[in-house]
Coordinates of N, CA, C and O in Angstrom, one line a residue:
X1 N -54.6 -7.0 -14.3 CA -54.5 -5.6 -13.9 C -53.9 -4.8 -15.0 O -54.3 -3.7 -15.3
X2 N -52.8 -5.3 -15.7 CA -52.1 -4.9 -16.7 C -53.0 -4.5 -17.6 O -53.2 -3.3 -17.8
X3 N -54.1 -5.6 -18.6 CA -55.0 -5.5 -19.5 C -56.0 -4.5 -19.5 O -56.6 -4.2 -20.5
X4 N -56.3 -3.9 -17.9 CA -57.3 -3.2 -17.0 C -56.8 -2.1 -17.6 O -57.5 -1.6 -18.5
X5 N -55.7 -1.5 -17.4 CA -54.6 -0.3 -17.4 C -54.6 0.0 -19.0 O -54.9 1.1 -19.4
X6 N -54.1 -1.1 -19.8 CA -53.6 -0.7 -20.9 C -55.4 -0.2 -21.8 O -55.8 0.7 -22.5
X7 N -55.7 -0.9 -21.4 CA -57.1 -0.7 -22.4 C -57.7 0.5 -21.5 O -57.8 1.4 -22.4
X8 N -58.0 0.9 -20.6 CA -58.2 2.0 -19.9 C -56.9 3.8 -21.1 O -57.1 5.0 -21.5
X9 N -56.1 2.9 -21.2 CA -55.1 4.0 -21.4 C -55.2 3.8 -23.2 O -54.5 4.7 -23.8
X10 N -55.7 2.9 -24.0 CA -56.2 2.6 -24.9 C -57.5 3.7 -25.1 O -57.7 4.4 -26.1
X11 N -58.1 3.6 -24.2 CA -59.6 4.4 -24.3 C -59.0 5.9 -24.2 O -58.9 6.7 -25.2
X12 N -58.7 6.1 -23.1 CA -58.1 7.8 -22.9 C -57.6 8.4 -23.9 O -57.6 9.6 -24.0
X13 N -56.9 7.5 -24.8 CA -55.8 7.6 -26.3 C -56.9 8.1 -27.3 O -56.6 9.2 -27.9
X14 N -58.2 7.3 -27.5 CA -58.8 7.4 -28.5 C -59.7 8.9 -28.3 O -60.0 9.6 -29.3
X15 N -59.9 9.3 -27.2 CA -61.0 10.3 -26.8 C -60.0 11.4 -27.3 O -60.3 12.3 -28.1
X16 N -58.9 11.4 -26.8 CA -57.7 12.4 -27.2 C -57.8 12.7 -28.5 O -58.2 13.8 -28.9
X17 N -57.4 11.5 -29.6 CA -57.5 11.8 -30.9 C -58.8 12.6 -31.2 O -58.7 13.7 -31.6
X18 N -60.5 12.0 -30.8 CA -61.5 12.1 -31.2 C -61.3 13.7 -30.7 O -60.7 14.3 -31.6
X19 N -61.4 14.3 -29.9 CA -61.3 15.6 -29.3 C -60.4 16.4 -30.0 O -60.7 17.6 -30.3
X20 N -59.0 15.8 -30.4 CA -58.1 16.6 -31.6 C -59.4 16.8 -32.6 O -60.0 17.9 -32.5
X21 N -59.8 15.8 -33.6 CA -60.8 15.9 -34.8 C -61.4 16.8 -34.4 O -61.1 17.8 -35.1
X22 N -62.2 17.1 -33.7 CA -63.3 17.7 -32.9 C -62.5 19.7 -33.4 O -62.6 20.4 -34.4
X23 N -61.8 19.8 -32.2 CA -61.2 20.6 -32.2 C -60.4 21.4 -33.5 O -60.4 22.6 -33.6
X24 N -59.9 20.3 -34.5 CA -60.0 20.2 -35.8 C -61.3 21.0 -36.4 O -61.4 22.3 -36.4
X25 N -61.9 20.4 -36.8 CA -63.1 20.7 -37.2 C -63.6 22.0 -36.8 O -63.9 22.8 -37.7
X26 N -63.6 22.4 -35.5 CA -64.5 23.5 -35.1 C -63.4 24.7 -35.4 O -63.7 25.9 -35.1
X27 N -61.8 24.5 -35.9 CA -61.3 25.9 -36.7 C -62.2 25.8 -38.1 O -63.0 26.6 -38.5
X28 N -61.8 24.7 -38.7 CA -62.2 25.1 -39.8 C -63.7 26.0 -40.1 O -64.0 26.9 -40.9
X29 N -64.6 25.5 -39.1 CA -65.8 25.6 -39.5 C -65.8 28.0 -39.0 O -66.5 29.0 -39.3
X30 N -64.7 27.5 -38.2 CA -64.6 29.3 -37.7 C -64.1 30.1 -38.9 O -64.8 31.0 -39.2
X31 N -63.2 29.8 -39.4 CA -62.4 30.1 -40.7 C -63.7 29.8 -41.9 O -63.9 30.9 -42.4
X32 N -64.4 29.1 -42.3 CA -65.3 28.8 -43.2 C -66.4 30.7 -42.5 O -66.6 31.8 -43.0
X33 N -66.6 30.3 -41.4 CA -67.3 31.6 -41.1 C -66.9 33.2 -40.9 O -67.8 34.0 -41.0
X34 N -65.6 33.5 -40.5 CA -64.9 34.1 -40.8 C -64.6 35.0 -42.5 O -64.2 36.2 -42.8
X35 N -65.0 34.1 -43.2 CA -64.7 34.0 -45.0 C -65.7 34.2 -45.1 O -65.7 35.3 -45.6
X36 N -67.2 33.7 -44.8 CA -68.7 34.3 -45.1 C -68.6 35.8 -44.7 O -69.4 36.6 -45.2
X37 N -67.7 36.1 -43.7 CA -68.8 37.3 -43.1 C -67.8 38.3 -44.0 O -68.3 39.3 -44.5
X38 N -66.3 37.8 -44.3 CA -65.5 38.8 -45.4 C -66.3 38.8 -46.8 O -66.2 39.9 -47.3
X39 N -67.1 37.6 -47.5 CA -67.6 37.7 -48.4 C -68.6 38.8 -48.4 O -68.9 39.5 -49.4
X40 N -69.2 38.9 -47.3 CA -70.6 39.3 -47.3 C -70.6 41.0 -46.8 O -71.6 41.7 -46.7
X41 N -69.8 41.2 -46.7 CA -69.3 42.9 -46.4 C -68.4 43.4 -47.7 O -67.5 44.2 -47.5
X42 N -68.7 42.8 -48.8 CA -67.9 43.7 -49.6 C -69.1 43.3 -51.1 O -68.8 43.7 -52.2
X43 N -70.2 42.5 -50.9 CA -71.4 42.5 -51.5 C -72.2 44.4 -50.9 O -72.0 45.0 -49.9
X44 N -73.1 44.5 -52.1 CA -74.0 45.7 -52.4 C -75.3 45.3 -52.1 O -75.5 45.1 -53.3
X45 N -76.2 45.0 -51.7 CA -77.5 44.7 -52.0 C -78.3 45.6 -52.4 O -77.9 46.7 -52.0
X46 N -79.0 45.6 -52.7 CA -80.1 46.6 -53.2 C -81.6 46.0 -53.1 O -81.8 44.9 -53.6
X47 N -82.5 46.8 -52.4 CA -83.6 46.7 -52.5 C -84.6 46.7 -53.3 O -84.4 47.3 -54.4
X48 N -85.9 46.3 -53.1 CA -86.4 45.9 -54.4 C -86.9 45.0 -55.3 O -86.4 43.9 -55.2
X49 N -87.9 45.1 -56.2 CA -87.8 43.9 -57.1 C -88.0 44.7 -58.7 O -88.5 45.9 -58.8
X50 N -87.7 44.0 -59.8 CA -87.9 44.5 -60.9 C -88.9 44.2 -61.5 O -89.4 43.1 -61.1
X51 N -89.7 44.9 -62.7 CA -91.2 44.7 -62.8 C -91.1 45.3 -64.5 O -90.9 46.4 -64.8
X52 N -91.4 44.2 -65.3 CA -91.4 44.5 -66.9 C -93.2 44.9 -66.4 O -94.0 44.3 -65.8
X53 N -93.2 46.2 -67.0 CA -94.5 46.7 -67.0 C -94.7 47.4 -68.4 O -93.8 48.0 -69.1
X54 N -96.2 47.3 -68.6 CA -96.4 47.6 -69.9 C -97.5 49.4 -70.2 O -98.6 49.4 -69.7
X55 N -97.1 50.3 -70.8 CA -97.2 51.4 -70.8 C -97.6 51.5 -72.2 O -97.0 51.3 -73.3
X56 N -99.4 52.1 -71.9 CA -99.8 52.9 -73.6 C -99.5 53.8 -73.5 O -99.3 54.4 -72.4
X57 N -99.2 54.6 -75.3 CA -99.0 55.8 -75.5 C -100.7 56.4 -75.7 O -101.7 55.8 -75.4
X58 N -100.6 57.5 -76.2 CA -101.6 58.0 -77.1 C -102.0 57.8 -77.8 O -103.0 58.5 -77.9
X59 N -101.9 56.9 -78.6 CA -102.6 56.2 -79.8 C -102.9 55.2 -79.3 O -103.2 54.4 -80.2
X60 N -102.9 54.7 -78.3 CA -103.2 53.2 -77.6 C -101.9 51.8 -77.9 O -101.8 50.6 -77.6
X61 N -101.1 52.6 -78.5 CA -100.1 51.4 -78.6 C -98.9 51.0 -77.1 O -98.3 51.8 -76.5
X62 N -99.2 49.6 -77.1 CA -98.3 49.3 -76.1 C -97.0 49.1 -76.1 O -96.4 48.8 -77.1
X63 N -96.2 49.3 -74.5 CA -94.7 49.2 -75.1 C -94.4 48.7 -73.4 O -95.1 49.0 -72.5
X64 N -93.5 47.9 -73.3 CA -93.1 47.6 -72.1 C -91.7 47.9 -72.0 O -90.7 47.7 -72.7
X65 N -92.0 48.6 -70.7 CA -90.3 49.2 -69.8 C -89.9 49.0 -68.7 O -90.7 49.4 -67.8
X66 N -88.8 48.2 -68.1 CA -88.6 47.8 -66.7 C -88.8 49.1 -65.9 O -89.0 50.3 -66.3
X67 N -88.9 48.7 -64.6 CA -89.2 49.2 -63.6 C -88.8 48.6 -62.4 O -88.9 47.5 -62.0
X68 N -88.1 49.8 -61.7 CA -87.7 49.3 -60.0 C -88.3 49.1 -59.1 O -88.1 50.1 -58.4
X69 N -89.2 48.3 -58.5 CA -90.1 48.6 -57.5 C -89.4 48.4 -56.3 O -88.8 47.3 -56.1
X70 N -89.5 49.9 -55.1 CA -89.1 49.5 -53.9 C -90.3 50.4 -53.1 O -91.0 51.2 -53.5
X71 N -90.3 49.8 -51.6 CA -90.6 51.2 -50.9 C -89.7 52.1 -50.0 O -88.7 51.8 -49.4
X72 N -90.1 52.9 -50.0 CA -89.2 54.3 -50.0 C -90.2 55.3 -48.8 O -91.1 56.0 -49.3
X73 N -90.0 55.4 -47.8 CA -90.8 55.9 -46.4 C -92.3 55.2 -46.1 O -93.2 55.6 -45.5
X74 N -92.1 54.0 -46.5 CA -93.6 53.0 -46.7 C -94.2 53.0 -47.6 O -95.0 52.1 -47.9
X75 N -93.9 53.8 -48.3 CA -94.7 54.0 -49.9 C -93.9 53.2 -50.8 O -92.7 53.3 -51.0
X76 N -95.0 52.3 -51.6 CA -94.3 52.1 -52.4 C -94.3 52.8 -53.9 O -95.1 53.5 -54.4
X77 N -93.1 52.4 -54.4 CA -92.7 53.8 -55.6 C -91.8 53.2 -56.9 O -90.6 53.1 -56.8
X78 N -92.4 52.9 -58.1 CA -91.9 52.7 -59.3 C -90.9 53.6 -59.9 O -91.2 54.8 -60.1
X79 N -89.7 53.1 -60.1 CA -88.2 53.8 -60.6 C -88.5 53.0 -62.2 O -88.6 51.9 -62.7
X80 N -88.6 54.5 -62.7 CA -88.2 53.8 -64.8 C -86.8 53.6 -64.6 O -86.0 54.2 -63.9
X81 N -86.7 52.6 -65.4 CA -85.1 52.1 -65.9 C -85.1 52.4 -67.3 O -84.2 53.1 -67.8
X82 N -86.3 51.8 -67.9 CA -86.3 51.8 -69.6 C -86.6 50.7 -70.1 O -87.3 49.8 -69.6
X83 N -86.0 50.6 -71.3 CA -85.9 49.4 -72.0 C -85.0 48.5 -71.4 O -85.5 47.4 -71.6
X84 N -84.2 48.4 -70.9 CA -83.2 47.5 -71.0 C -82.8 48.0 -69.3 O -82.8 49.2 -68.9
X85 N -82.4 46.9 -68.5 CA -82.1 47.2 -67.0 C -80.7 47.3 -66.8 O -80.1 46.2 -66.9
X86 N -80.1 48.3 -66.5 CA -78.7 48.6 -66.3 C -78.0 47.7 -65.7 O -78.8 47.1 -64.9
X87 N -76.7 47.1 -65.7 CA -76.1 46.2 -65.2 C -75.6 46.9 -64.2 O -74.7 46.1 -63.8
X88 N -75.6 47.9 -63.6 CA -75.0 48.0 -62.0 C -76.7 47.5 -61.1 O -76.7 46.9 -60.0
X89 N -77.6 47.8 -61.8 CA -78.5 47.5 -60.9 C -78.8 45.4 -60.8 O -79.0 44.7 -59.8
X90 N -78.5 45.3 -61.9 CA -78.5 43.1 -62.3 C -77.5 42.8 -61.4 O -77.8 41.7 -60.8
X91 N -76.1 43.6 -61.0 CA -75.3 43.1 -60.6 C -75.8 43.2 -59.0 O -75.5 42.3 -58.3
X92 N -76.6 44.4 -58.2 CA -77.2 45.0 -57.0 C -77.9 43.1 -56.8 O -77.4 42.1 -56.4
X93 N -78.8 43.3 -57.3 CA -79.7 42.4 -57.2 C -79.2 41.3 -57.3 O -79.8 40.8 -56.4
X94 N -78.4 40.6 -57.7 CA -77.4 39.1 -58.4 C -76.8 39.1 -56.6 O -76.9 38.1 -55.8
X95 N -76.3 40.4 -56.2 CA -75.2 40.1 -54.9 C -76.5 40.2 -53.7 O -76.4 39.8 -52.5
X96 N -77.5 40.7 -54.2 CA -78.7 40.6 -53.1 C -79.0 39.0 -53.0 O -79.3 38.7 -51.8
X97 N -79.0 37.9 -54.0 CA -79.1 36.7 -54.0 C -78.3 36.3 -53.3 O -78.6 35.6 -52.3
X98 N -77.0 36.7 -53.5 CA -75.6 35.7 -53.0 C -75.6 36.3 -51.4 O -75.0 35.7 -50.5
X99 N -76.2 37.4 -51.1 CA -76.2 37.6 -49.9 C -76.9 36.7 -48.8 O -76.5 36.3 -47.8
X100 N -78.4 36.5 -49.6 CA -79.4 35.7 -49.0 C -78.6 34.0 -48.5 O -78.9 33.3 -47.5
X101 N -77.5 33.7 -49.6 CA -77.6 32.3 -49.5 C -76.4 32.5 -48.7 O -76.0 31.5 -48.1
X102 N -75.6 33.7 -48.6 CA -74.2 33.3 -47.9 C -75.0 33.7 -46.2 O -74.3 33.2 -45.2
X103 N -76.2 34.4 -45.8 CA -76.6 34.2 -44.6 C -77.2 32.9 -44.0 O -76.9 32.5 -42.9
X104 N -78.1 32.2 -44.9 CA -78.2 31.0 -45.3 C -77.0 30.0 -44.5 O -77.3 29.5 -43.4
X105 N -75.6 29.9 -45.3 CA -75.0 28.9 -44.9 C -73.9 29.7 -43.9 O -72.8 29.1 -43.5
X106 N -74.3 31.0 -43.4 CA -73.4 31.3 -42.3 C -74.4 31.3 -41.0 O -74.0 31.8 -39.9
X107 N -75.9 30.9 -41.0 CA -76.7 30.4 -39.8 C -76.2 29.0 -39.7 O -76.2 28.6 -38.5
X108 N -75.9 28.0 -40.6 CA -75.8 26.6 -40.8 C -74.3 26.2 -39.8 O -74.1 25.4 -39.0
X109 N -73.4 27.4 -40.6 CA -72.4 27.3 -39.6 C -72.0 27.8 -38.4 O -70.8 27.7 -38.0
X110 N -73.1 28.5 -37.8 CA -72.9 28.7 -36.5 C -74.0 28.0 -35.5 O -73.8 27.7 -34.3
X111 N -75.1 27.8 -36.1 CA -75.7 26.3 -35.6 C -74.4 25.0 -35.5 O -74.5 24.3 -34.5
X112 N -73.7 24.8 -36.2 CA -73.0 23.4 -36.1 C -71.7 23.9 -35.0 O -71.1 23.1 -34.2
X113 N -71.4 25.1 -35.1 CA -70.6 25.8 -34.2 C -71.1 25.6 -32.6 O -70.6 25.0 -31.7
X114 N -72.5 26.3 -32.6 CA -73.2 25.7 -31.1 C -73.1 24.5 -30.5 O -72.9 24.1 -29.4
X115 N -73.4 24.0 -31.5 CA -73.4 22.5 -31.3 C -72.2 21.6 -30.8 O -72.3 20.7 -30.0
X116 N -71.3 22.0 -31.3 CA -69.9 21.2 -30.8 C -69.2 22.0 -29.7 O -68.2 21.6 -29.2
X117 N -69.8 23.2 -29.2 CA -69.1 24.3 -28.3 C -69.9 23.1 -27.1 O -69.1 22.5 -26.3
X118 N -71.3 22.9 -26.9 CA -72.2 22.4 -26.0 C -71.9 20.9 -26.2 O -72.6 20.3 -25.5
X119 N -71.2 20.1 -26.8 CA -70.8 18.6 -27.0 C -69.8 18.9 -26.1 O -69.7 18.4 -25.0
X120 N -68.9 19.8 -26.6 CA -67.4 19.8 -25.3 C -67.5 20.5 -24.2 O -66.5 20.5 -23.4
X121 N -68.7 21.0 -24.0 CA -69.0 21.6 -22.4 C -70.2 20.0 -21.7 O -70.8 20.0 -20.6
X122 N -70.1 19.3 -22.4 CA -70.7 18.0 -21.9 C -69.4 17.2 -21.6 O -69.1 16.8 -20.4
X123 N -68.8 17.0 -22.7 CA -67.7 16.3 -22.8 C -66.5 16.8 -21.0 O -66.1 16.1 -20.1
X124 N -66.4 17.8 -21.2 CA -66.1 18.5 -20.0 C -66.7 18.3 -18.3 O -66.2 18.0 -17.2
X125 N -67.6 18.4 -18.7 CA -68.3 18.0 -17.4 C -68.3 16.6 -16.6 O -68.3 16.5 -15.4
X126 N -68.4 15.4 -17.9 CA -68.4 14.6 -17.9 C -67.0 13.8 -17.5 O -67.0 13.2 -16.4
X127 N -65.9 14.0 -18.4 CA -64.1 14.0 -17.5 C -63.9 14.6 -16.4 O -63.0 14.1 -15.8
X128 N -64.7 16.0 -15.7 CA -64.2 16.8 -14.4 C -65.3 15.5 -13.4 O -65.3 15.9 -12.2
X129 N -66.1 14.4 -13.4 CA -66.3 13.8 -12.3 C -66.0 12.6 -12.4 O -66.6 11.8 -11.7
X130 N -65.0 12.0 -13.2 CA -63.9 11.0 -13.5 C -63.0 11.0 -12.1 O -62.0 10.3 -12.1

């Protein structure tokens, strides 16, 4: 009966720890998301894509000048930049990437968030008919 008890109270020990980890984990993963959504509100994105296009003069010689392509009330509409594409706009665009990938891995972490919310509402259920 003793061996019954202790290993019974052996098992209840381990689920405790496992549930600490658990519990563990699902701050960090809050704080990991928490930190995306601060990252991601102090990025610019900008719309658009850029377009080296090539422009004859008058005499038929060619020259190529970037270009902003966005649409703008459904239309779409070519912005000259020039020769050379401003770096407030490289940098628009660069934080429009980092935006894409930090939504990216702040779906990842609230999918893995669901997931352990619905493990411990199992887990739950499962101890309340104990």
């Amino acid at each position: 009966m003793v061996t019954v008890m202790s290993l019974a109270e052996e098992r209840v020990e381990a689920v405790k720890r496992r549930l600490d980890e658990v519990f563990s984990m699902l701050k960090e993963l809050e704080r990991r998301r928490d930190a995306i959504l601060e990252e991601m509100s102090k990025l610019s994105a900008m719309e658009g894509c850029l377009e080296y296009k090539p422009v004859k003069n008058k005499v038929g010689r060619t020259y190529y000048y970037w270009y902003l392509r966005v649409y703008s009330g459904g239309v779409l509409k070519s912005i000259y930049l020039g020769k050379q594409v401003p770096e407030h706009i490289l940098k628009d665009l660069a934080d429009r990437e980092k935006l894409r990938q930090l939504k990216r891995e702040l779906n990842q972490v609230a999918e893995r968030i669901t997931k352990i919310y619905r493990a411990l509402a199992r887990i739950e259920l499962i101890l309340s008919t104990i």
